[in-house]
Short mmCIF file of C-alpha atoms in Angstrom, two decimals:
data_model
loop_
_atom_site.label_atom_id
_atom_site.label_comp_id
_atom_site.label_asym_id
_atom_site.label_seq_id
_atom_site.Cartn_x
_atom_site.Cartn_y
_atom_site.Cartn_z
CA MET Z 28 176.79 203.69 67.71
CA ASP Z 29 175.19 200.41 66.84
CA LYS Z 30 174.00 200.61 62.99
CA GLY Z 31 170.98 198.69 63.88
CA LYS Z 32 169.69 201.43 66.21
CA ASN Z 33 170.75 204.21 64.10
CA ILE Z 34 168.51 202.83 61.52
CA PHE Z 35 165.65 202.47 63.98
CA ARG Z 36 166.19 206.21 65.49
CA LEU Z 37 166.09 207.53 61.75
CA ASP Z 38 162.81 205.42 61.18
CA TRP Z 39 161.40 206.75 64.21
CA PHE Z 40 161.69 210.50 63.33
CA ALA Z 41 160.53 209.67 59.92
CA ARG Z 42 157.48 208.31 61.25
CA ILE Z 43 157.09 211.60 63.57
CA ASP Z 44 157.61 213.72 60.52
CA TYR Z 45 155.13 211.80 58.31
CA LEU Z 46 152.42 212.07 61.08
CA CYS Z 47 152.98 215.69 61.28
CA GLY Z 48 152.70 215.79 57.46
CA LYS Z 49 156.18 216.84 56.69
CA GLU Z 50 158.52 215.45 53.86
CA THR Z 51 161.29 213.64 55.13
CA THR Z 52 164.62 212.05 53.11
CA TYR Z 53 166.14 210.17 56.47
CA THR Z 54 166.13 206.43 55.13
CA LYS Z 55 164.84 204.12 52.60
CA HIS Z 56 162.58 202.78 55.60
CA ASN Z 57 160.53 206.08 54.78
CA ASP Z 58 158.68 204.07 52.31
CA VAL Z 59 158.01 201.44 54.79
CA THR Z 60 156.49 203.71 57.10
CA ALA Z 61 154.33 205.52 54.41
CA LYS Z 62 152.92 202.08 53.57
CA ARG Z 63 152.04 201.31 57.20
CA LEU Z 64 149.85 204.57 57.44
CA HIS Z 65 148.52 204.38 53.49
CA MET Z 66 144.47 204.54 54.02
CA GLU Z 67 143.25 203.03 50.90
CA ASN Z 68 140.29 200.53 50.84
CA LEU Z 69 139.53 197.93 48.54
CA PRO Z 70 137.35 199.51 45.59
CA ASN Z 71 134.60 196.72 45.73
CA MET Z 72 134.22 196.61 49.71
CA PRO Z 73 132.24 199.56 50.73
CA GLU Z 74 133.00 200.87 54.19
CA HIS Z 75 131.42 199.65 57.69
CA ILE Z 76 129.88 202.46 60.05
CA PHE Z 77 129.83 201.55 63.87
CA PRO Z 78 128.62 204.37 66.26
CA PHE Z 79 130.00 204.63 69.67
CA ARG Z 80 129.43 206.83 72.40
CA VAL Z 81 132.24 207.11 74.60
CA PRO Z 82 131.76 205.74 78.22
CA LEU Z 83 133.57 207.23 81.07
CA SER Z 84 135.70 204.25 81.57
CA LEU Z 85 137.95 205.09 78.60
CA ILE Z 86 138.61 208.30 79.74
CA ASP Z 87 142.19 209.46 81.49
CA THR Z 88 142.69 212.09 83.91
CA GLY Z 89 143.11 214.52 81.05
CA GLY Z 90 139.44 214.23 80.13
CA VAL Z 91 139.93 212.56 77.13
CA VAL Z 92 140.04 208.96 75.75
CA TYR Z 93 143.27 207.43 76.72
CA ASN Z 94 145.59 206.65 73.98
CA GLY Z 95 145.85 203.20 74.09
CA ARG Z 96 141.89 202.41 74.68
CA TYR Z 97 141.61 203.62 70.98
CA PHE Z 98 142.75 200.00 70.13
CA ASP Z 99 139.65 198.51 72.20
CA ILE Z 100 137.48 200.85 70.40
CA TYR Z 101 138.65 199.70 67.06
CA ASN Z 102 138.71 196.02 68.06
CA GLN Z 103 134.91 196.32 68.75
CA ALA Z 104 134.11 198.43 65.57
CA ARG Z 105 136.08 195.36 63.60
CA ASP Z 106 134.03 192.46 65.71
CA GLU Z 107 130.82 194.45 64.75
CA HIS Z 108 131.80 194.64 61.28
CA MET Z 109 132.28 190.74 61.35
CA ARG Z 110 128.96 190.34 62.54
CA ASP Z 111 127.25 192.37 60.07
CA CYS Z 112 128.94 190.69 57.57
CA GLY Z 113 127.26 187.50 58.56
CA TYR Z 114 130.35 185.98 60.28
CA PRO Z 115 130.74 186.68 63.86
CA TYR Z 116 134.18 186.26 65.73
CA THR Z 117 132.68 183.54 67.66
CA ARG Z 118 132.39 181.70 64.62
CA LEU Z 119 135.84 182.10 63.72
CA ASN Z 120 136.66 180.51 66.95
CA SER Z 121 134.10 177.96 67.33
CA GLU Z 122 133.61 176.43 63.63
CA ALA Z 123 137.31 177.04 61.77
CA GLU Z 124 139.37 176.93 65.22
CA CYS Z 125 141.26 179.85 64.33
CA HIS Z 126 142.20 183.27 65.56
CA LEU Z 127 143.11 186.71 64.10
CA ALA Z 128 146.21 187.98 65.55
CA VAL Z 129 147.31 191.73 65.41
CA VAL Z 130 150.68 191.76 63.97
CA ASP Z 131 151.13 195.25 62.82
CA ALA Z 132 149.04 198.38 63.99
CA ALA Z 133 149.41 202.28 63.34
CA ILE Z 134 147.44 204.76 64.71
CA GLN Z 135 147.68 208.72 63.84
CA TYR Z 136 145.88 210.93 66.40
CA LYS Z 137 144.27 214.18 65.09
CA LEU Z 138 141.72 215.29 67.34
CA PRO Z 139 140.90 214.59 71.25
CA VAL Z 140 137.86 212.53 71.88
CA PHE Z 141 136.11 213.11 75.34
CA TYR Z 142 133.87 211.36 77.73
CA ASP Z 143 130.06 211.16 75.78
CA ASP Z 144 131.22 212.20 72.45
CA LEU Z 145 129.14 210.23 69.63
CA VAL Z 146 131.51 208.94 67.20
CA GLU Z 147 131.65 207.03 63.97
CA ILE Z 148 134.04 204.21 63.65
CA VAL Z 149 134.43 203.80 59.66
CA THR Z 150 135.77 200.09 58.95
CA GLY Z 151 137.39 199.16 55.53
CA ILE Z 152 139.37 196.56 54.05
CA ASP Z 153 142.43 197.42 52.14
CA ARG Z 154 143.78 193.69 51.57
CA ILE Z 155 142.80 190.21 51.95
CA GLY Z 156 145.94 187.71 51.56
CA SER Z 157 145.76 183.97 51.73
CA SER Z 158 146.71 184.37 55.70
CA SER Z 159 146.22 188.18 56.55
CA ILE Z 160 143.57 190.77 56.52
CA THR Z 161 144.43 194.69 56.53
CA PHE Z 162 141.63 196.63 57.85
CA ASN Z 163 141.84 200.47 57.72
CA GLN Z 164 139.83 202.21 60.29
CA ALA Z 165 139.21 205.95 61.10
CA MET Z 166 136.93 207.74 63.81
CA TYR Z 167 134.87 210.80 63.15
CA LYS Z 168 132.66 213.34 64.96
CA ASN Z 169 129.84 214.89 63.29
CA GLY Z 170 129.45 212.51 60.62
CA LYS Z 171 132.65 212.62 58.39
CA GLU Z 172 133.12 216.17 59.18
CA LEU Z 173 135.74 215.73 61.83
CA LEU Z 174 138.74 213.15 61.51
CA CYS Z 175 139.67 212.28 65.11
CA ASN Z 176 142.20 209.52 64.40
CA ARG Z 177 142.86 206.69 61.85
CA ALA Z 178 144.27 203.13 62.12
CA ARG Z 179 145.76 200.35 60.06
CA PHE Z 180 145.71 196.84 61.53
CA VAL Z 181 147.29 193.90 59.86
CA MET Z 182 145.81 190.80 61.34
CA VAL Z 183 147.08 187.27 60.61
CA CYS Z 184 144.89 184.04 60.81
CA THR Z 185 146.61 181.69 63.21
CA GLY Z 186 145.67 178.27 64.49
CA ALA Z 187 146.57 175.83 67.06
CA GLY Z 188 150.19 176.94 68.47
CA PHE Z 189 149.60 180.71 67.04
CA THR Z 190 151.24 179.49 63.40
CA ALA Z 191 149.63 180.91 60.24
CA ARG Z 192 147.37 179.29 58.36
CA LYS Z 193 145.08 180.22 55.48
CA ILE Z 194 142.03 182.57 56.28
CA PRO Z 195 138.99 180.35 56.02
CA LYS Z 196 137.36 180.80 52.53
CA ASP Z 197 133.57 181.23 54.11
CA LEU Z 198 135.03 184.42 56.05
CA ILE Z 199 136.72 185.93 52.89
CA LEU Z 200 133.19 185.66 50.98
CA ALA Z 201 131.45 186.95 53.99
CA LEU Z 202 133.80 190.03 54.23
CA GLU Z 203 133.45 190.09 50.35
CA LYS Z 204 129.91 190.03 50.13
CA GLY Z 205 129.43 192.52 53.13
CA PRO Z 206 126.44 193.82 55.10
CA TYR Z 207 126.43 196.32 52.44
#
């Protein structure tokens, strides 16, 4: 077996075990996996809450939100977070002529979400680097009583040609100030 494929296979099993709450000792890659799903927001940045009622268009034949559609919901919540901070995504495109591209995403599913459920998406910021922002997000039912799923998105600021560039200072200031 190819050594690279074996490392991926072991890392994949480590991810499954991590999601199931099991301890693993497969490879050193377990540390990387754990960091990808580590959810801790910066202490000085309160969370943004976005209420969302699940429309029928997101439901699959099993009667629940299709797993891939959570990315759309989380994207909408991040857009609202930026808008409420006074820096709508359209401003990022028009004034700063840049874009935030998702370069890493991880979702941990806990409970199903059904048509017409009223959920709250909580968005926090774990890290702001020179060219990247790490968002932690979680979806809850009944306030923060029932955790449905949680996600972590690493986004890189890109300019023309999709090359990484520094995050505009006014975006960083708006996120630090927040709508809070």
